[in-house]
Short mmCIF file of C-alpha atoms in Angstrom, two decimals:
data_model
loop_
_atom_site.label_atom_id
_atom_site.label_comp_id
_atom_site.label_asym_id
_atom_site.label_seq_id
_atom_site.Cartn_x
_atom_site.Cartn_y
_atom_site.Cartn_z
CA MET K 1 165.70 146.26 124.77
CA ALA K 2 165.16 142.63 125.86
CA ARG K 3 163.80 140.23 123.04
CA THR K 4 162.08 136.99 123.02
CA THR K 5 161.72 134.41 120.16
CA THR K 6 158.34 133.39 119.08
CA ARG K 7 157.47 129.67 118.12
CA ASN K 8 158.21 130.48 114.36
CA GLY K 9 161.64 131.85 115.09
CA ARG K 10 160.79 135.59 114.77
CA ALA K 11 161.94 138.07 117.30
CA GLY K 12 159.42 139.95 119.29
CA ALA K 13 159.37 142.61 122.15
CA ALA K 14 159.83 141.14 125.67
CA ARG K 15 156.63 140.76 127.52
CA LEU K 16 156.03 143.61 129.85
CA GLY K 17 153.28 144.50 132.29
CA ALA K 18 150.87 147.17 131.24
CA GLU K 19 152.43 150.02 133.09
CA GLN K 20 156.02 148.98 132.03
CA ARG K 21 154.73 148.92 128.27
CA ARG K 22 152.96 152.30 128.79
CA ARG K 23 156.26 153.82 130.11
CA GLN K 24 158.39 152.32 127.43
CA LEU K 25 155.99 153.69 124.62
CA ALA K 26 155.87 157.10 126.24
CA GLN K 27 159.83 157.35 126.64
CA THR K 28 160.26 156.13 122.95
CA ALA K 29 157.71 158.61 121.67
CA ALA K 30 159.53 161.36 123.65
CA ARG K 31 162.84 160.66 121.99
CA ARG K 32 161.10 160.62 118.64
CA PHE K 33 159.24 163.82 119.14
CA TYR K 34 162.11 165.47 120.42
CA ARG K 35 164.36 164.37 117.34
CA TYR K 36 161.88 164.74 114.51
CA GLY K 37 158.92 166.87 115.72
CA TYR K 38 155.40 165.88 116.48
CA GLN K 39 154.17 166.08 112.90
CA ALA K 40 157.02 163.67 111.50
CA VAL K 41 156.27 161.02 114.01
CA ALA K 42 153.62 158.31 113.61
CA LEU K 43 152.31 155.93 116.15
CA ALA K 44 153.55 153.13 113.78
CA ASP K 45 157.22 154.54 114.09
CA VAL K 46 156.94 154.28 118.02
CA ALA K 47 155.45 150.81 117.79
CA ALA K 48 158.14 149.70 115.41
CA GLU K 49 160.89 150.92 117.55
CA VAL K 50 159.40 149.13 120.62
CA GLY K 51 158.69 146.03 118.75
CA VAL K 52 154.84 145.91 118.92
CA THR K 53 152.26 146.39 116.52
CA ALA K 54 150.51 149.71 115.91
CA PRO K 55 147.07 148.64 117.30
CA ALA K 56 148.95 147.61 120.42
CA VAL K 57 149.93 151.21 121.16
CA TYR K 58 146.09 152.16 121.19
CA ARG K 59 145.62 149.90 124.10
CA HIS K 60 147.64 152.28 126.14
CA PHE K 61 147.18 155.69 124.30
CA ARG K 62 143.99 156.53 122.37
CA ASN K 63 145.64 158.73 119.96
CA LYS K 64 148.97 160.58 119.10
CA ASN K 65 147.79 163.49 121.35
CA ALA K 66 147.65 161.21 124.33
CA LEU K 67 150.89 159.63 123.41
CA LEU K 68 152.36 163.15 123.46
CA ALA K 69 150.87 163.96 126.77
CA GLY K 70 152.16 160.61 128.10
CA ALA K 71 155.69 161.54 126.80
CA ILE K 72 155.85 164.81 128.58
CA ASP K 73 154.38 163.15 131.74
CA SER K 74 157.22 160.64 131.61
CA ALA K 75 159.84 163.36 131.63
CA LEU K 76 157.98 165.44 134.42
CA ASP K 77 157.99 162.21 136.58
CA VAL K 78 161.86 162.46 136.59
CA VAL K 79 161.68 166.05 137.50
CA ASP K 80 159.39 165.41 140.32
CA ALA K 81 161.56 162.67 141.57
CA ALA K 82 164.55 165.24 141.56
CA PHE K 83 162.45 167.53 143.72
CA THR K 84 162.01 165.04 146.36
CA THR K 85 165.70 165.38 147.41
CA ASP K 86 165.57 165.31 151.18
CA THR K 87 167.41 168.53 152.05
CA ASP K 88 166.83 172.27 152.31
CA SER K 89 169.91 173.17 150.37
CA LEU K 90 169.33 175.15 147.18
CA ASP K 91 172.51 173.82 145.66
CA ASP K 92 171.42 170.12 146.39
CA LEU K 93 168.10 170.87 144.73
CA LEU K 94 169.70 172.41 141.61
CA PHE K 95 172.13 169.55 141.43
CA ALA K 96 169.43 167.08 141.40
CA LEU K 97 167.37 169.06 138.95
CA ALA K 98 170.47 169.45 136.73
CA GLY K 99 170.75 165.51 136.67
CA ALA K 100 166.91 165.34 135.71
CA ALA K 101 167.59 167.85 132.96
CA LEU K 102 170.33 165.45 131.50
CA ASP K 103 168.36 162.32 132.10
CA ARG K 104 165.35 163.85 130.20
CA ARG K 105 166.97 166.24 127.57
CA ASP K 106 163.82 165.96 125.62
CA LEU K 107 161.64 167.64 128.30
CA TRP K 108 162.15 171.31 127.72
CA VAL K 109 161.98 170.87 123.87
CA LEU K 110 158.69 169.00 124.27
CA LEU K 111 157.29 171.73 126.55
CA GLN K 112 158.57 174.65 124.32
CA ARG K 113 157.99 173.27 121.00
CA GLU K 114 155.46 170.30 120.95
CA MET K 115 153.04 170.99 123.84
CA ARG K 116 150.97 173.32 121.33
CA HIS K 117 149.89 170.15 119.54
CA LEU K 118 147.97 168.96 122.46
CA GLY K 119 144.31 169.31 122.85
CA GLY K 120 142.53 171.60 125.38
CA GLU K 121 141.90 169.17 128.15
CA GLU K 122 145.44 167.45 127.93
CA ARG K 123 147.30 170.57 127.45
CA ALA K 124 145.50 172.33 130.41
CA ARG K 125 146.45 169.23 132.54
CA ILE K 126 150.04 169.31 131.48
CA GLU K 127 150.36 173.00 131.87
CA ALA K 128 148.89 172.69 135.43
CA ARG K 129 151.50 170.02 136.16
CA PHE K 130 154.30 172.13 135.04
CA GLY K 131 152.90 175.04 136.69
CA GLU K 132 152.84 173.16 140.08
CA PHE K 133 156.50 172.46 139.70
CA VAL K 134 157.31 176.01 138.86
CA SER K 135 155.43 177.18 142.05
CA ARG K 136 157.39 174.72 144.14
CA PHE K 137 160.58 175.79 142.79
CA SER K 138 159.45 179.39 143.05
CA ALA K 139 158.86 178.92 146.79
CA ARG K 140 162.22 177.39 147.30
CA LEU K 141 164.05 180.27 145.44
CA ARG K 142 161.99 182.82 147.29
CA HIS K 143 163.14 181.37 150.48
CA ALA K 144 166.69 181.75 149.43
CA ARG K 145 166.16 185.17 147.70
CA SER K 146 163.94 187.17 150.07
CA ASP K 147 165.68 190.27 148.96
CA ALA K 148 164.21 189.97 145.42
CA ASP K 149 160.86 191.49 144.68
CA ARG K 150 158.22 189.78 142.50
CA GLY K 151 159.41 190.93 139.22
CA ARG K 152 163.12 190.16 140.06
CA LEU K 153 162.06 186.76 141.32
CA ARG K 154 160.34 185.79 138.15
CA LEU K 155 163.23 186.92 136.04
CA LEU K 156 165.60 184.77 138.30
CA ILE K 157 163.28 181.81 138.20
CA THR K 158 163.28 181.91 134.26
CA ALA K 159 166.95 182.29 134.19
CA VAL K 160 167.51 179.18 136.37
CA LEU K 161 165.19 177.11 134.42
CA ALA K 162 166.82 178.45 131.20
CA THR K 163 170.25 177.14 132.10
CA MET K 164 168.60 173.63 132.86
CA ALA K 165 166.93 173.91 129.30
CA SER K 166 170.18 174.46 127.73
CA ALA K 167 171.00 170.76 127.96
CA SER K 168 168.18 170.10 125.63
CA VAL K 169 169.69 172.28 122.67
CA SER K 170 173.40 171.99 123.27
CA GLY K 171 173.80 168.64 121.57
CA MET K 172 177.00 168.13 123.81
CA ARG K 173 178.04 164.62 124.82
CA LEU K 174 180.16 164.48 127.81
CA PRO K 175 180.43 162.40 130.98
CA ARG K 176 177.15 162.87 132.87
CA ALA K 177 178.79 163.64 136.17
CA GLU K 178 180.88 166.45 134.56
CA TYR K 179 177.90 168.01 132.76
CA GLN K 180 175.69 167.81 135.93
CA ARG K 181 178.44 169.56 138.05
CA VAL K 182 178.80 172.46 135.53
CA LEU K 183 175.00 172.78 134.83
CA ALA K 184 174.21 172.92 138.35
CA ALA K 185 176.98 175.47 139.09
CA ALA K 186 175.53 177.59 136.23
CA ALA K 187 172.07 177.34 137.70
CA ALA K 188 173.25 178.34 141.13
CA ALA K 189 175.16 181.22 139.77
CA ALA K 190 171.96 182.45 138.06
CA ALA K 191 169.92 182.05 141.34
CA ARG K 192 172.25 184.02 143.45
CA THR K 193 172.77 186.98 140.77
CA GLU K 194 172.47 190.26 142.50
CA LEU K 195 170.59 192.17 139.71
CA PRO K 196 171.46 195.93 139.28
CA ALA K 197 169.42 198.49 141.06
CA PRO K 198 167.24 200.48 138.57
CA ASP K 199 168.97 203.75 138.02
CA PRO K 200 166.32 206.51 137.07
CA ARG K 201 169.09 208.53 135.40
CA THR K 202 169.64 205.70 133.00
CA ALA K 203 167.58 205.32 129.84
CA PRO K 204 165.60 202.25 129.39
CA SER K 205 167.01 199.47 127.30
CA ALA K 206 167.33 200.58 123.65
CA GLY K 207 166.30 197.18 122.42
CA THR K 208 162.78 197.62 123.89
CA ARG K 209 162.14 200.80 121.57
CA ARG K 210 163.23 199.75 118.14
CA PRO K 211 164.05 202.81 116.00
CA HIS K 212 161.59 203.40 113.21
CA VAL K 213 163.39 202.65 109.84
CA PRO K 214 161.35 202.50 106.55
CA LEU K 215 161.38 198.85 105.33
CA SER K 216 161.62 197.40 101.89
CA ARG K 217 158.52 195.31 100.83
CA ALA K 218 160.72 192.26 101.35
CA GLU K 219 161.76 193.23 104.59
CA GLU K 220 158.16 194.13 105.69
CA LEU K 221 157.16 190.66 104.47
CA LEU K 222 159.84 189.03 106.47
CA GLU K 223 159.03 190.82 109.80
CA THR K 224 155.30 190.11 109.38
CA ALA K 225 155.93 186.40 108.60
CA ILE K 226 158.10 186.15 111.75
CA THR K 227 155.46 187.73 113.81
CA LEU K 228 152.73 185.40 112.51
CA PHE K 229 155.12 182.32 112.89
CA HIS K 230 155.58 183.29 116.56
CA GLU K 231 151.81 183.82 117.19
CA ARG K 232 150.41 181.04 115.20
CA GLY K 233 153.11 178.51 114.45
CA TYR K 234 154.77 177.81 111.09
CA ALA K 235 152.24 175.30 110.16
CA GLY K 236 149.35 177.68 110.93
CA VAL K 237 150.39 180.39 108.63
CA SER K 238 150.13 180.43 104.74
CA LEU K 239 151.75 182.86 102.27
CA ASP K 240 148.41 184.33 101.55
CA ASP K 241 148.04 185.11 105.29
CA ILE K 242 151.37 186.83 105.39
CA GLY K 243 150.45 188.91 102.21
CA ALA K 244 146.98 189.91 103.70
CA ALA K 245 148.49 191.09 106.77
CA ILE K 246 150.34 193.88 104.83
CA GLY K 247 147.90 194.15 101.99
CA LEU K 248 149.72 192.07 99.29
CA SER K 249 147.94 189.47 97.00
CA GLY K 250 149.48 186.12 96.26
CA PRO K 251 151.39 187.03 93.07
CA SER K 252 152.98 190.12 94.71
CA ILE K 253 154.57 187.86 97.36
CA TYR K 254 156.02 185.46 94.85
CA HIS K 255 157.84 188.23 93.54
CA HIS K 256 159.85 188.38 96.84
CA PHE K 257 159.73 184.85 98.32
CA ALA K 258 158.77 181.89 96.24
CA THR K 259 157.85 179.62 99.18
CA LYS K 260 156.99 180.01 102.93
CA SER K 261 160.22 177.91 103.66
CA GLU K 262 162.23 180.59 101.88
CA ILE K 263 161.08 183.02 104.27
CA LEU K 264 162.02 181.03 107.27
CA VAL K 265 165.55 180.21 105.86
CA THR K 266 166.15 183.95 105.03
CA ALA K 267 165.03 185.18 108.59
CA PHE K 268 167.41 182.59 110.26
CA THR K 269 170.23 183.15 107.84
CA GLN K 270 170.13 187.01 108.45
CA ALA K 271 169.99 186.48 112.30
CA ALA K 272 172.87 184.04 112.25
CA HIS K 273 174.88 186.32 110.21
CA ARG K 274 174.21 189.37 112.47
CA LEU K 275 175.35 187.36 115.44
CA ALA K 276 178.47 186.45 113.59
CA THR K 277 179.24 189.96 112.82
CA GLN K 278 178.89 191.56 116.27
CA ARG K 279 182.35 193.27 116.12
CA LYS K 280 182.92 196.36 118.23
CA ASP K 281 184.46 199.15 116.11
CA GLY K 282 185.16 196.53 113.32
CA ARG K 283 187.67 194.50 115.28
CA GLU K 284 188.18 190.82 114.58
CA ASP K 285 189.00 190.02 118.27
CA THR K 286 185.76 190.51 119.82
CA SER K 287 185.86 190.46 123.50
CA LEU K 288 183.49 188.41 125.60
CA ASP K 289 181.64 191.65 126.81
CA ASP K 290 181.02 192.62 123.28
CA LEU K 291 179.71 189.18 122.37
CA VAL K 292 177.38 189.18 125.45
CA ARG K 293 176.03 192.77 124.88
CA GLY K 294 175.62 191.97 121.11
CA TYR K 295 173.61 188.76 121.66
CA ILE K 296 171.38 190.42 124.33
CA HIS K 297 170.82 193.46 121.97
CA VAL K 298 169.92 191.22 119.08
CA GLY K 299 167.60 188.90 121.47
CA VAL K 300 165.63 191.86 122.58
CA GLN K 301 165.21 193.48 119.27
CA GLN K 302 164.44 190.30 117.50
CA ARG K 303 162.50 188.45 120.27
CA HIS K 304 159.91 187.04 117.99
CA LEU K 305 162.67 185.68 115.69
CA PHE K 306 164.37 184.10 118.72
CA GLY K 307 160.95 182.54 119.73
CA VAL K 308 160.35 181.15 116.16
CA TYR K 309 163.89 179.60 116.11
CA VAL K 310 163.02 177.77 119.44
CA THR K 311 159.54 176.23 118.00
CA GLU K 312 160.23 176.36 114.23
CA ALA K 313 163.95 175.46 113.41
CA ILE K 314 162.82 171.86 112.95
CA ASN K 315 160.78 173.14 109.80
CA LEU K 316 164.04 174.35 108.17
CA PRO K 317 164.88 172.43 105.03
CA GLN K 318 167.70 169.94 105.91
CA GLU K 319 170.58 171.72 104.20
CA ALA K 320 169.67 175.16 105.38
CA GLY K 321 169.15 173.72 108.90
CA ARG K 322 172.74 172.15 108.87
CA ARG K 323 174.15 175.45 107.49
CA ILE K 324 172.56 177.72 109.97
CA SER K 325 173.31 175.37 112.86
CA ALA K 326 176.98 175.26 111.77
CA GLU K 327 177.12 179.21 111.63
CA LEU K 328 175.51 179.50 115.19
CA ALA K 329 177.97 176.74 116.34
CA VAL K 330 180.84 178.93 115.17
CA ASN K 331 179.32 181.86 117.26
CA VAL K 332 179.19 179.56 120.28
CA GLU K 333 182.91 178.60 119.85
CA GLU K 334 183.68 182.18 119.65
CA TRP K 335 182.13 182.81 123.11
CA ALA K 336 183.79 179.66 124.50
CA ALA K 337 187.17 180.73 123.21
CA ALA K 338 186.68 184.27 124.68
CA LEU K 339 185.65 182.78 128.07
CA ARG K 340 188.74 180.71 128.13
CA LEU K 341 190.87 183.81 127.65
CA ARG K 342 189.29 185.34 130.70
CA ARG K 343 189.16 181.97 132.64
CA PRO K 344 192.10 179.84 131.52
CA GLU K 345 191.34 177.17 134.15
CA LEU K 346 188.20 176.14 132.33
CA SER K 347 188.29 173.14 130.00
CA VAL K 348 186.88 173.23 126.65
CA THR K 349 183.63 171.36 127.63
CA GLU K 350 183.32 173.43 130.66
CA SER K 351 183.36 176.67 128.72
CA HIS K 352 180.92 175.37 126.37
CA VAL K 353 178.40 174.20 128.92
CA LEU K 354 178.51 177.75 130.47
CA VAL K 355 178.10 179.47 127.15
CA TYR K 356 175.01 177.45 126.23
CA ALA K 357 173.51 178.17 129.63
CA ALA K 358 174.17 181.87 129.34
CA ARG K 359 172.79 182.14 125.92
CA GLY K 360 169.75 180.09 126.93
CA ILE K 361 168.83 182.78 129.49
CA VAL K 362 168.55 185.30 126.60
CA ASN K 363 166.51 182.91 124.66
CA ASP K 364 164.02 182.29 127.32
CA VAL K 365 163.76 185.70 128.86
CA VAL K 366 163.07 187.60 125.61
CA ARG K 367 160.23 185.30 124.45
CA VAL K 368 158.56 184.34 127.72
CA GLY K 369 155.76 186.55 129.02
CA HIS K 370 156.59 190.26 129.38
CA LEU K 371 160.20 189.96 130.87
CA HIS K 372 161.65 191.52 127.55
CA ALA K 373 159.62 194.86 128.45
CA ARG K 374 161.41 195.32 131.87
CA PRO K 375 162.85 198.87 131.53
CA HIS K 376 166.32 197.86 131.99
CA VAL K 377 166.14 194.17 130.92
CA GLU K 378 169.48 194.51 128.99
CA ALA K 379 171.53 195.57 131.97
CA GLU K 380 169.75 192.82 133.94
CA LEU K 381 170.53 190.20 131.32
CA GLU K 382 174.13 191.29 131.16
CA THR K 383 174.57 190.81 134.88
CA LEU K 384 172.92 187.45 134.70
CA LEU K 385 175.00 186.17 131.79
CA HIS K 386 178.37 187.29 133.38
CA ALA K 387 177.33 185.71 136.62
CA VAL K 388 176.72 182.24 134.85
CA LEU K 389 179.91 182.60 132.80
CA ASN K 390 181.77 183.15 135.90
CA ALA K 391 180.15 180.36 137.88
CA ASP K 392 182.33 178.34 140.19
CA VAL K 393 182.50 175.00 138.35
CA THR K 394 184.98 173.46 140.89
CA HIS K 395 182.14 173.05 143.61
CA ASP K 396 180.60 169.64 143.50
CA THR K 397 177.51 168.99 145.51
CA THR K 398 177.82 165.54 147.24
CA ALA K 399 174.68 165.20 148.89
CA THR K 400 172.72 164.17 145.60
CA SER K 401 175.87 162.95 143.73
CA GLN K 402 175.41 159.77 141.78
#
């Protein structure tokens, strides 16, 4: 950031025009919201990073909600710019959108995790703006996939956008051109996936009909808490709310869980462990097919937990968060290693980008709308994931390459 020196020798922020300063504040806030979460960021933090006083922020944004809306707007501006690529090619559009996803990795986290903090009018405006983008993209994909009915088209749109969103959570740092190439290839593979035709002889996905198994009181508390966290947000649920939902008073809850945080840690720990032990017939050398099926099955069965992980993992205590992230990273590496066994031509980084993109499809499909309730969603997801994992990453779109 450019600096100037005042008469008393102290460094200050470079003088910018009002629109430039507003954009600078919005982008700085976006990075901080993305990294720390809305609740942990103060306007003074943003002001200090930019090099202005806190009152100066209020000249551009009336409050923190307006700053969050401005942060999301600044990212959507980048997406809108990518959409203006002068071509009818779906591949070129996906390449441009992949670049936007990498330029503003904060966007999908801000939309999925932080937008709920916006007030009614601002939230409605941002939702309408994002809805307009989805409508424009839907029209482009519908033109390319005229064979897909409305339900399948919605599934494909969700899958494509999920591959883009995977860049927000992967944490991978590699040359932008390489990441953009592989991410665009994954999105194109998802967009062109031929979903399996429903077979009336095949039973609906088992994951949509969870078997009734008697639960212990602790398990009942855990499941109830996750459902409430998913519906109301972690901050909006108390231990008393959880107890009341199953007819337990405060002292009885503390017999099982001392704090609300302990419930969150326990739920995520159990899910991470379950993913880590997806072994077919007890084998240690799990195949890629086993890993894909296992992840899909857990995702469909534990859809609320997957949703809570997207929005509430930032509330995990630091040590527990690092431990759970490390365990999930081992599971990602297992996928990537299995993928390279099947496709030895892939580099380590290419395999990781494809794995994050594939898993991202499950993460979004199971928690968005009612897609999880599609009768054969597990078979559809399996087809989508294998299409992405088999994406042709050697293809490079040149029309929009930078």
